[in-house]
Coordinates of C-alpha atoms in Angstrom, one line a residue:
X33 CA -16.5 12.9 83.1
X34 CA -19.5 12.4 80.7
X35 CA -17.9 11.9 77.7
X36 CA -19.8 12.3 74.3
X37 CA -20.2 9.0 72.0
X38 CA -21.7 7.6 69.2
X39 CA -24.5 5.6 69.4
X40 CA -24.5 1.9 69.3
X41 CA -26.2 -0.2 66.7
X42 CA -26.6 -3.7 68.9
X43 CA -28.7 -4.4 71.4
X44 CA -26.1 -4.4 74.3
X45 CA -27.5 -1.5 76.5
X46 CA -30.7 -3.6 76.0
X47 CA -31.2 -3.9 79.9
X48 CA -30.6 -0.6 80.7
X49 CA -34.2 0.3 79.5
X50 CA -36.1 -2.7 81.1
X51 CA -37.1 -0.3 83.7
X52 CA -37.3 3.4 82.5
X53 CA -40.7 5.1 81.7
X54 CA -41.7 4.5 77.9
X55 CA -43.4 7.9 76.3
X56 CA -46.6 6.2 75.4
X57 CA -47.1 4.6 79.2
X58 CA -45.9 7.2 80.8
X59 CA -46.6 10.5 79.0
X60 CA -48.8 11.9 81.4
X61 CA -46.3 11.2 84.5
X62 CA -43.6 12.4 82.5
X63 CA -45.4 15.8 81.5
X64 CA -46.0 16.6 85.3
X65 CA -42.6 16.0 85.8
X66 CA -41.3 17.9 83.6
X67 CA -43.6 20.7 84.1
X68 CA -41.9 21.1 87.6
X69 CA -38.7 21.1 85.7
X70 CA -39.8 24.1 83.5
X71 CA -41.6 26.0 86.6
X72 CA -38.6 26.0 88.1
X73 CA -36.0 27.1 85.5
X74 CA -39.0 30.0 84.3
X75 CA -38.9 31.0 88.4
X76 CA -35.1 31.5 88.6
X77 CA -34.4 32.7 85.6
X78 CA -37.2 35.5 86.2
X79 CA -35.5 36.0 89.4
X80 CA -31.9 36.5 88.1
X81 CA -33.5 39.0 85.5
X82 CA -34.6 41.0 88.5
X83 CA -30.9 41.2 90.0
X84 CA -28.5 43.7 88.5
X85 CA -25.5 42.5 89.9
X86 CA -26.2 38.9 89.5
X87 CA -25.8 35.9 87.2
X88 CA -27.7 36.1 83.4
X89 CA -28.1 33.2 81.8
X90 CA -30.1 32.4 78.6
X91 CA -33.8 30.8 78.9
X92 CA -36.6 30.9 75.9
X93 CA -40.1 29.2 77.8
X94 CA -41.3 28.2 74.3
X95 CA -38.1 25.4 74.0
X96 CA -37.9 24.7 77.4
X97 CA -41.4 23.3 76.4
X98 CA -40.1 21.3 73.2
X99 CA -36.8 20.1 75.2
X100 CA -38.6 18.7 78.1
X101 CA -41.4 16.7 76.5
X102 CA -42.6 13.1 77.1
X103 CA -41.3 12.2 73.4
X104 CA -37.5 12.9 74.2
X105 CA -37.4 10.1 76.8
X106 CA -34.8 8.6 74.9
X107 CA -32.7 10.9 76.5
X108 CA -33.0 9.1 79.6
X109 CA -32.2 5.7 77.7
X110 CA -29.1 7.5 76.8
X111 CA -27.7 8.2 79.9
X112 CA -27.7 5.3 81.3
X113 CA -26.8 3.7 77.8
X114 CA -23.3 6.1 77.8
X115 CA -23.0 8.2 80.9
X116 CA -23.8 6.0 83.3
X117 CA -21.6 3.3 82.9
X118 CA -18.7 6.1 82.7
X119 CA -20.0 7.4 86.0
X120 CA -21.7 5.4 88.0
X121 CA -23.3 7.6 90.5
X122 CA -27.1 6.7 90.0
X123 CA -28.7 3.7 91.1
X124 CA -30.5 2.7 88.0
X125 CA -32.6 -0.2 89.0
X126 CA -34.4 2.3 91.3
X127 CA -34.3 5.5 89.6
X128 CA -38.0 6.6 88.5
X129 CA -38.0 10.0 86.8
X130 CA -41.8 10.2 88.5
X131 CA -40.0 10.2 92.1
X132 CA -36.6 11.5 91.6
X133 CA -36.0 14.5 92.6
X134 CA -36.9 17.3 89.8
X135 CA -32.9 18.1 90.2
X136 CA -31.9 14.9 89.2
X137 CA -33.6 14.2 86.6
X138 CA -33.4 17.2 85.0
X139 CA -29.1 16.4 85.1
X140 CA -29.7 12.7 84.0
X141 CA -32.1 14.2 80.8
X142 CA -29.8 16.8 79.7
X143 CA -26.3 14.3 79.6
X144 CA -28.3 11.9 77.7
X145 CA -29.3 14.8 74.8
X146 CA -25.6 15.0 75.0
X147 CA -26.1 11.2 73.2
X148 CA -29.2 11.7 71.0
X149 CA -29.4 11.6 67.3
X150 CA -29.1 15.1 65.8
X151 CA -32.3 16.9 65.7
X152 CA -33.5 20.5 66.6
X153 CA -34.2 19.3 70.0
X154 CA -31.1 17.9 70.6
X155 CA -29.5 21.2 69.8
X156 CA -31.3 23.3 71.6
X157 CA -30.7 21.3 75.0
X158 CA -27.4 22.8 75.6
X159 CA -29.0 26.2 75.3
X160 CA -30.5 25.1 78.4
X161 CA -27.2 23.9 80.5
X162 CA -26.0 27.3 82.0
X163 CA -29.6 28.0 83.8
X164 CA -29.8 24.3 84.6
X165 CA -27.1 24.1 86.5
X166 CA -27.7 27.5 88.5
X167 CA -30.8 25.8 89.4
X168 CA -28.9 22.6 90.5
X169 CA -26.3 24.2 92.7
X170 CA -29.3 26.6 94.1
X171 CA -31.0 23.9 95.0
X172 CA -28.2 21.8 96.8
X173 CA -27.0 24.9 98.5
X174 CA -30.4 25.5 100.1
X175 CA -30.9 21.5 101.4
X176 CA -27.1 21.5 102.7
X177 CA -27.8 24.8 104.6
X178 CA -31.0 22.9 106.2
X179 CA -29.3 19.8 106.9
X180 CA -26.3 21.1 108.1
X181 CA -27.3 24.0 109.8
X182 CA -30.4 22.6 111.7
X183 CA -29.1 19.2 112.5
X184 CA -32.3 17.5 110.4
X185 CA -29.2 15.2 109.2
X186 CA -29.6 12.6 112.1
X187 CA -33.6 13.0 112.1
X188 CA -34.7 13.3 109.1
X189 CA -36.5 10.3 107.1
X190 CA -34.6 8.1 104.3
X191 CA -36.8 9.5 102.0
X192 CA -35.1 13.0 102.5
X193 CA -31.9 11.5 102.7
X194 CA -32.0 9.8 99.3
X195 CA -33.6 13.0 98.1
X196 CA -30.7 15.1 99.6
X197 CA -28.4 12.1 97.6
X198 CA -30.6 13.2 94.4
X199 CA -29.4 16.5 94.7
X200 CA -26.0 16.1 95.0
X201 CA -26.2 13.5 92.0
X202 CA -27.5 15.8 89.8
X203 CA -25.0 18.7 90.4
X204 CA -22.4 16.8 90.3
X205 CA -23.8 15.5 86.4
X206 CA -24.3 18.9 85.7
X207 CA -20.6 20.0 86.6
X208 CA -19.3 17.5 84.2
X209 CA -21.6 18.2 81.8
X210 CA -20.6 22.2 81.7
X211 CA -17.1 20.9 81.9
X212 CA -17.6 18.5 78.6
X213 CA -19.0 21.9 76.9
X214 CA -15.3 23.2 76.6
X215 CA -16.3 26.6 76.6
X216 CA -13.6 28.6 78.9
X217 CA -16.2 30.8 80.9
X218 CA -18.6 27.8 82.1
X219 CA -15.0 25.5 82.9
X220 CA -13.8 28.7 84.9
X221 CA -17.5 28.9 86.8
X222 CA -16.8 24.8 87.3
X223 CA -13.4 25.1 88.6
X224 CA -13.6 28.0 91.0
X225 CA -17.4 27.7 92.1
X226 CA -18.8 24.6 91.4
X227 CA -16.2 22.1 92.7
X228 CA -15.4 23.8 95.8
X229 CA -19.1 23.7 96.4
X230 CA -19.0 20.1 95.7
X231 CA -15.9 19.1 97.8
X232 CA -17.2 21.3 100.6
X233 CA -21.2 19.8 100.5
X234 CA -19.1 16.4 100.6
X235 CA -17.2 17.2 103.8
X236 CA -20.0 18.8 105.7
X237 CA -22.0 15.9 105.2
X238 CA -19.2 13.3 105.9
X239 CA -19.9 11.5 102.7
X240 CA -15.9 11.3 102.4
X241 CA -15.9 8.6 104.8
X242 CA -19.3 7.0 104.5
X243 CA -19.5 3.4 105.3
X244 CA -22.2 0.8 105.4
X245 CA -23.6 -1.3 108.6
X246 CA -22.4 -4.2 109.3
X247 CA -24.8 -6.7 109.4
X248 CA -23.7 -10.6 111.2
X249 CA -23.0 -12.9 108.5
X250 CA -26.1 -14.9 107.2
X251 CA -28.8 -11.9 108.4
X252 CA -30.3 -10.2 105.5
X253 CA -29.3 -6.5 104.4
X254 CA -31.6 -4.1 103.6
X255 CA -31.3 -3.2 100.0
X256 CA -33.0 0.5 100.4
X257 CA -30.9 1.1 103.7
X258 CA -27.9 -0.6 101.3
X259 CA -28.6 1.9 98.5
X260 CA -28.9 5.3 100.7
X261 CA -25.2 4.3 102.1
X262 CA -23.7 3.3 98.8
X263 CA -24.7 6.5 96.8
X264 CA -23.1 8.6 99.5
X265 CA -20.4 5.9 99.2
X266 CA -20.0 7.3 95.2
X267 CA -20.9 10.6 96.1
X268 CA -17.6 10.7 98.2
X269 CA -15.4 9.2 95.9
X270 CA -16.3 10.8 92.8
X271 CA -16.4 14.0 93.7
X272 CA -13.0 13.4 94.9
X273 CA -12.7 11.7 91.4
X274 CA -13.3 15.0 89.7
X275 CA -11.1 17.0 92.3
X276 CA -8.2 15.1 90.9
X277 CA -9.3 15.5 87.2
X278 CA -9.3 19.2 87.7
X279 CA -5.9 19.1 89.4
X280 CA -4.6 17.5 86.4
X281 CA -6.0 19.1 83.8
X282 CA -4.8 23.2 85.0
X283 CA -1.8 22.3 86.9
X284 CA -3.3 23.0 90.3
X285 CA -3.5 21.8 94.0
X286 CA -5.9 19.1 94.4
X287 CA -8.7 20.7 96.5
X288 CA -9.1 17.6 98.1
X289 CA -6.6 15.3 99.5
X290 CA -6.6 11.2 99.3
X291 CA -6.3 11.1 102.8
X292 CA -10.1 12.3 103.1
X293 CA -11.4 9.6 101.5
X294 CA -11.7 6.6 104.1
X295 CA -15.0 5.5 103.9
X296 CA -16.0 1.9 102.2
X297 CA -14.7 0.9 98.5
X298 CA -17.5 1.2 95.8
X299 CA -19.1 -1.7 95.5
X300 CA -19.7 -4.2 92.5
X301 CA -20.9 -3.6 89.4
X302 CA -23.4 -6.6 89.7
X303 CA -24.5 -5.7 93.2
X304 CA -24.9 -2.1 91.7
X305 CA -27.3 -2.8 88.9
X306 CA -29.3 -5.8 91.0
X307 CA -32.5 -5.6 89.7
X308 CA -34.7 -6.5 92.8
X309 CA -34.1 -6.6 96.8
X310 CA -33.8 -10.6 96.0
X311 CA -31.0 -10.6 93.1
X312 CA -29.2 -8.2 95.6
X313 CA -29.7 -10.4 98.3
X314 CA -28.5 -13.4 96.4
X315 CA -25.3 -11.8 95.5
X316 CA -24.9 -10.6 99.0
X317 CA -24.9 -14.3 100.4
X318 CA -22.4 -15.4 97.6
X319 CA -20.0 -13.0 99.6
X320 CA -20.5 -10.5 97.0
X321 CA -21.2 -7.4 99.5
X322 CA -19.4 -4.2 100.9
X323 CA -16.0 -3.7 100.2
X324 CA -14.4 -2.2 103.3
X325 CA -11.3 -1.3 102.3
X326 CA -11.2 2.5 101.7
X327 CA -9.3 4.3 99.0
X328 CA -6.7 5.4 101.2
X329 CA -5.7 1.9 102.8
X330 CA -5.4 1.2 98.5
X331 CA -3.2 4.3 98.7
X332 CA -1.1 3.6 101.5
X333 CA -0.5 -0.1 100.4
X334 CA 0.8 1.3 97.1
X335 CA 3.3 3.3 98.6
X336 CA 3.9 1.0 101.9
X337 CA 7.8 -0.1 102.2
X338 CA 7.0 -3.2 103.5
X339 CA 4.7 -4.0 100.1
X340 CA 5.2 -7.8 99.6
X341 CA 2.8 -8.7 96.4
X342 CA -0.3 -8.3 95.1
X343 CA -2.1 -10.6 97.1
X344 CA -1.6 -8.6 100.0
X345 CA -3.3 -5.3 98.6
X346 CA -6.6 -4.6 101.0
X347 CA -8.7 -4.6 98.5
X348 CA -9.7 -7.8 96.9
X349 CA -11.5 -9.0 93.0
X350 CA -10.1 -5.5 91.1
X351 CA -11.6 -4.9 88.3
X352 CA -10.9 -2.4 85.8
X353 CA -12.5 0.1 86.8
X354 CA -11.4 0.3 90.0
X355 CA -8.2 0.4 88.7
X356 CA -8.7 3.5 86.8
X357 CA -10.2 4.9 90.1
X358 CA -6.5 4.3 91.6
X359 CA -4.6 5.7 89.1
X360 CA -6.7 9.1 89.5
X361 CA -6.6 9.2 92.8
X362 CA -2.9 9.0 93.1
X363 CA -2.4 11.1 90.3
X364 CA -3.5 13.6 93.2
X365 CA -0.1 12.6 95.5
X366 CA 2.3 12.9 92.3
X367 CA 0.6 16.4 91.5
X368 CA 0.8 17.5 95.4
X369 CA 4.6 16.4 95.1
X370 CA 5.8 18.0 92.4
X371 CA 3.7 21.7 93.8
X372 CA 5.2 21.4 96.8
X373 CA 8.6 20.6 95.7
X374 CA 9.0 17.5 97.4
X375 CA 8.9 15.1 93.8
X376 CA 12.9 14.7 93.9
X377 CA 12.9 13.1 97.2
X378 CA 10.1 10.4 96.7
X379 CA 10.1 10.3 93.0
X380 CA 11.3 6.5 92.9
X381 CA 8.5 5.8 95.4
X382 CA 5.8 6.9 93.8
X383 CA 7.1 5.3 90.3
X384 CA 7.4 2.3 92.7
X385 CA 3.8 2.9 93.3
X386 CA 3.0 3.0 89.2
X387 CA 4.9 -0.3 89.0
X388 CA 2.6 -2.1 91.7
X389 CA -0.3 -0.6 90.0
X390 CA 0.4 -2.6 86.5
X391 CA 1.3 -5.7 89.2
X392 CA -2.2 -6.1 90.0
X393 CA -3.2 -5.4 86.4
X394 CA -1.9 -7.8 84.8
X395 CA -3.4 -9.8 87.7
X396 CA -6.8 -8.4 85.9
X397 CA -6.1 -8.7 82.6
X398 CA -3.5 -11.3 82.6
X399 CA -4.4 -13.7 79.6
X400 CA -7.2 -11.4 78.1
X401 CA -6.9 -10.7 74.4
X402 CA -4.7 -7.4 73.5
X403 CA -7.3 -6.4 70.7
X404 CA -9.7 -6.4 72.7
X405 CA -8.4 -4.7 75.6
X406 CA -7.4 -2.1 73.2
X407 CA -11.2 -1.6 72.6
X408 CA -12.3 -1.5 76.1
X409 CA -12.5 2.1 77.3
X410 CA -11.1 1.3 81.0
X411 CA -8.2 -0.2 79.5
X412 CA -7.3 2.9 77.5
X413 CA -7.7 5.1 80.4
X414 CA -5.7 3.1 82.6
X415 CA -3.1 2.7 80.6
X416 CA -3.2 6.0 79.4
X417 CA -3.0 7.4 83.1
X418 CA -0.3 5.6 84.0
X419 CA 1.9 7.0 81.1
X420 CA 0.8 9.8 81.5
X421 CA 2.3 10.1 85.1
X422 CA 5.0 8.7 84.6
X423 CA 6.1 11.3 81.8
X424 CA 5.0 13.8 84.6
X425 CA 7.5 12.7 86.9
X426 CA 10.1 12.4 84.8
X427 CA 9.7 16.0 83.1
X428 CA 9.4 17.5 86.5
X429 CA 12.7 15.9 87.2
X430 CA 14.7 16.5 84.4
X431 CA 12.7 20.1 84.1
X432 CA 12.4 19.8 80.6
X433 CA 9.0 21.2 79.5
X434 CA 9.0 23.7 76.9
X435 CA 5.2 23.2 76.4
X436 CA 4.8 25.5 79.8
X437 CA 2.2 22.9 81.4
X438 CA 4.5 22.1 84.4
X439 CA 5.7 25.5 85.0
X440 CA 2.7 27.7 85.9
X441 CA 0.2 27.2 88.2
X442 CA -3.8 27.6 87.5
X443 CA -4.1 27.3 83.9
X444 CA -6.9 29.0 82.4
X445 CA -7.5 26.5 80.0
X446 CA -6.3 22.9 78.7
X447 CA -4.1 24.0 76.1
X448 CA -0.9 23.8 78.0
X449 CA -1.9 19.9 78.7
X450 CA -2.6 19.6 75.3
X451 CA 0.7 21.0 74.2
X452 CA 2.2 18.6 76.6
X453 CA 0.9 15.8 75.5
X454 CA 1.9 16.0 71.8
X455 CA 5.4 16.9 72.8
X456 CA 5.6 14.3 74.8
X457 CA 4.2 12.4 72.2
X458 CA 7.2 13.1 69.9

């Protein structure tokens, strides 16, 4: 999910940082802040020590200290220079590392030393992951337990809300940040603890089918009310996201299923990064709002019999990122398919499906420059992911797969993908 990439040279991220803290402005702020941070790692850590029988993970005060200092706020600028426009989870025109929960920005920090210049610093942040995310998933557990338990869901303040939201944001960074470390014992710890917890946090909550108000036509919308319901919005669907990625990646049962996922469509890019409550309003009023078709009407058009063209497909002014966030989630039906033996008897519907899925590409990219899409990282994915299925079908079919990917379930590792993938490649 969080890639690692190298830095750019041009200014093109320039407006990402328009509105995060600066060390010299905000250094005080930023120590307090961080000073939580470290209080808090220091306080679990001491109290896994005490457990026999519980987790260990590493933790060294002294560079907790140098990590989590007012001078490495680049590694903010980072995250939202690389990670965040690969995963667009946190609302960056309102995200201030002096309210944010400590949670979340301890996540956002750590992906973006995933992105900084080489330096002792930078190094030593990954020391820091394993704690970090026990911390993260502590947390969450505890607020889910009070929110679910004592009902303070459909009482509680927006404040707590968003700050339950923060929460949820920054474990789910922090499980694809461990996943991105590629060592096997933290991507086993992912897979069988951490993304249950996350699809389970995301079904007691109902954040699966989140959906905004609907407000009459020409009545203002209110941006904070609009942001609460959209990050739950995300929430949903990228958790769900990385549910699929998982299933793909071991050869396992998608823990959850497209059919979950029937809240509102993410909503635009430009309506998402709106810097104030009148740019957003703006866009609303250019018709530029919620998108209300959910990712399973996008499923069940794609499959539907009675599919006529593209311009009938519920949800309307695709972009390319929304098409990779198709493609994933239907990798989920081909990989529920094939596990449950089924494949043979819809196989040519769900290629059908992969053909009306370049359909209303090329009704995206139609025209665009081929070099240029070659560059763009959505167009490599989606066209990447569609092959890539396709070759799955067609090996499950023929049951030609020497590589052992398609034959055993629950691998252990990615090197049976990566075995099928060069073979394939061949």
């Amino acid at each position: 999910m969080l890639g690692q990439r190298e830095s750019l040279a041009d200014d093109s991220w320039a407006p990402f940082f328009e509105t995060l803290p600066d060390a010299n402005n905000d250094s005080e702020k930023l120590e307090g802040c961080f000073n939580v941070i470290i209080d808090n790692l220091s306080n679990l850590h001491t109290a896994l020590s005490s457990c026999t029988d519980g987790p260990q993970y590493y933790f060294q005060l002294d560079q907790a200290k140098q990590v989590f200092v007012p001078e490495n706020v680049s590694f903010i600028h980072q995250f939202f220079r690389f990670s965040h426009p690969e995963v667009p989870i946190v609302h960056r025109p309102s995200f201030n590392p002096h309210e944010v929960h400590p949670v979340l920005l301890m996540a956002v920090f750590l992906c973006g030393s995933m992105h900084a210049a080489p330096s002792d610093v930078a190094l030593s942040a990954p020391l820091l992951f394993d704690l970090a995310e026990e911390y993260a998933f502590n947390t969450l557990r505890g607020l889910v337990d009070k929110y679910v338990n004592y009902g303070v869901m459909e009482t509680d303040s927006r404040v707590e809300l968003a700050r339950l939201n923060q929460v949820l944001q920054g474990s789910l960074l922090m499980h694809g940040l461990q996943f991105i470390m590629n060592e096997p014992q933290r991507r086993e710890r992912n897979r069988d603890r951490r993304l249950p917890m996350l699809v389970s946090t995301i079904r007691k909550l109902g954040f699966s089918n989140a959906r905004h108000s609907r407000v009459p036509e020409g009545e203002p919308v209110d941006w904070d009310e609009f942001i609460l319901k959209e990050t739950q919005t995300r929430l949903g669907i990228w958790v769900f996201l990385s549910a699929a990625q998982q299933s793909i990646l071991f050869n396992m049962p998608p823990s959850m299923s497209i059919s979950e996922i029937t809240g509102d469509f993410q909503c635009f890019e430009d309506v998402w990064e709106a810097k104030t409550a009148g740019h957003f309003q703006a866009l609303i009023d250019q018709g530029r709002g919620k998108r209300t078709a959910s990712l399973w009407q996008c499923h069940q058009s794609l499959i539907s019999p009675t599919w006529t063209s593209p311009d009938n497909f519920p949800l309307r002014s695709l972009t390319t990122p929304d098409m990779i966030v198709l493609v994933l989630a239907f990798s989920t039906t081909v990989t529920s398919a094939r596990l449950s033996g089924t494949l043979p008897l819809c196989a040519s519907a769900l290629e059908q499906a992969l053909d009306r899925c370049h359909q209303l590409w090329g009704g995206i990219v139609g025209g665009k420059d081929p070099a240029t899409l070659s560059e763009n990282l959505y167009s490599r994915h989606f066209v990447e992911a569609k092959w890539f299925l396709r070759k799955v079908i067609k090996t499950s079919i023929t049951g030609d797969d020497p590589s052992g990917y398609l034959g055993e379930v629950g691998h252990m590792s990615t090197t049976e993908l990566h075995e099928f993938l060069k073979l394939s490649l061949r």
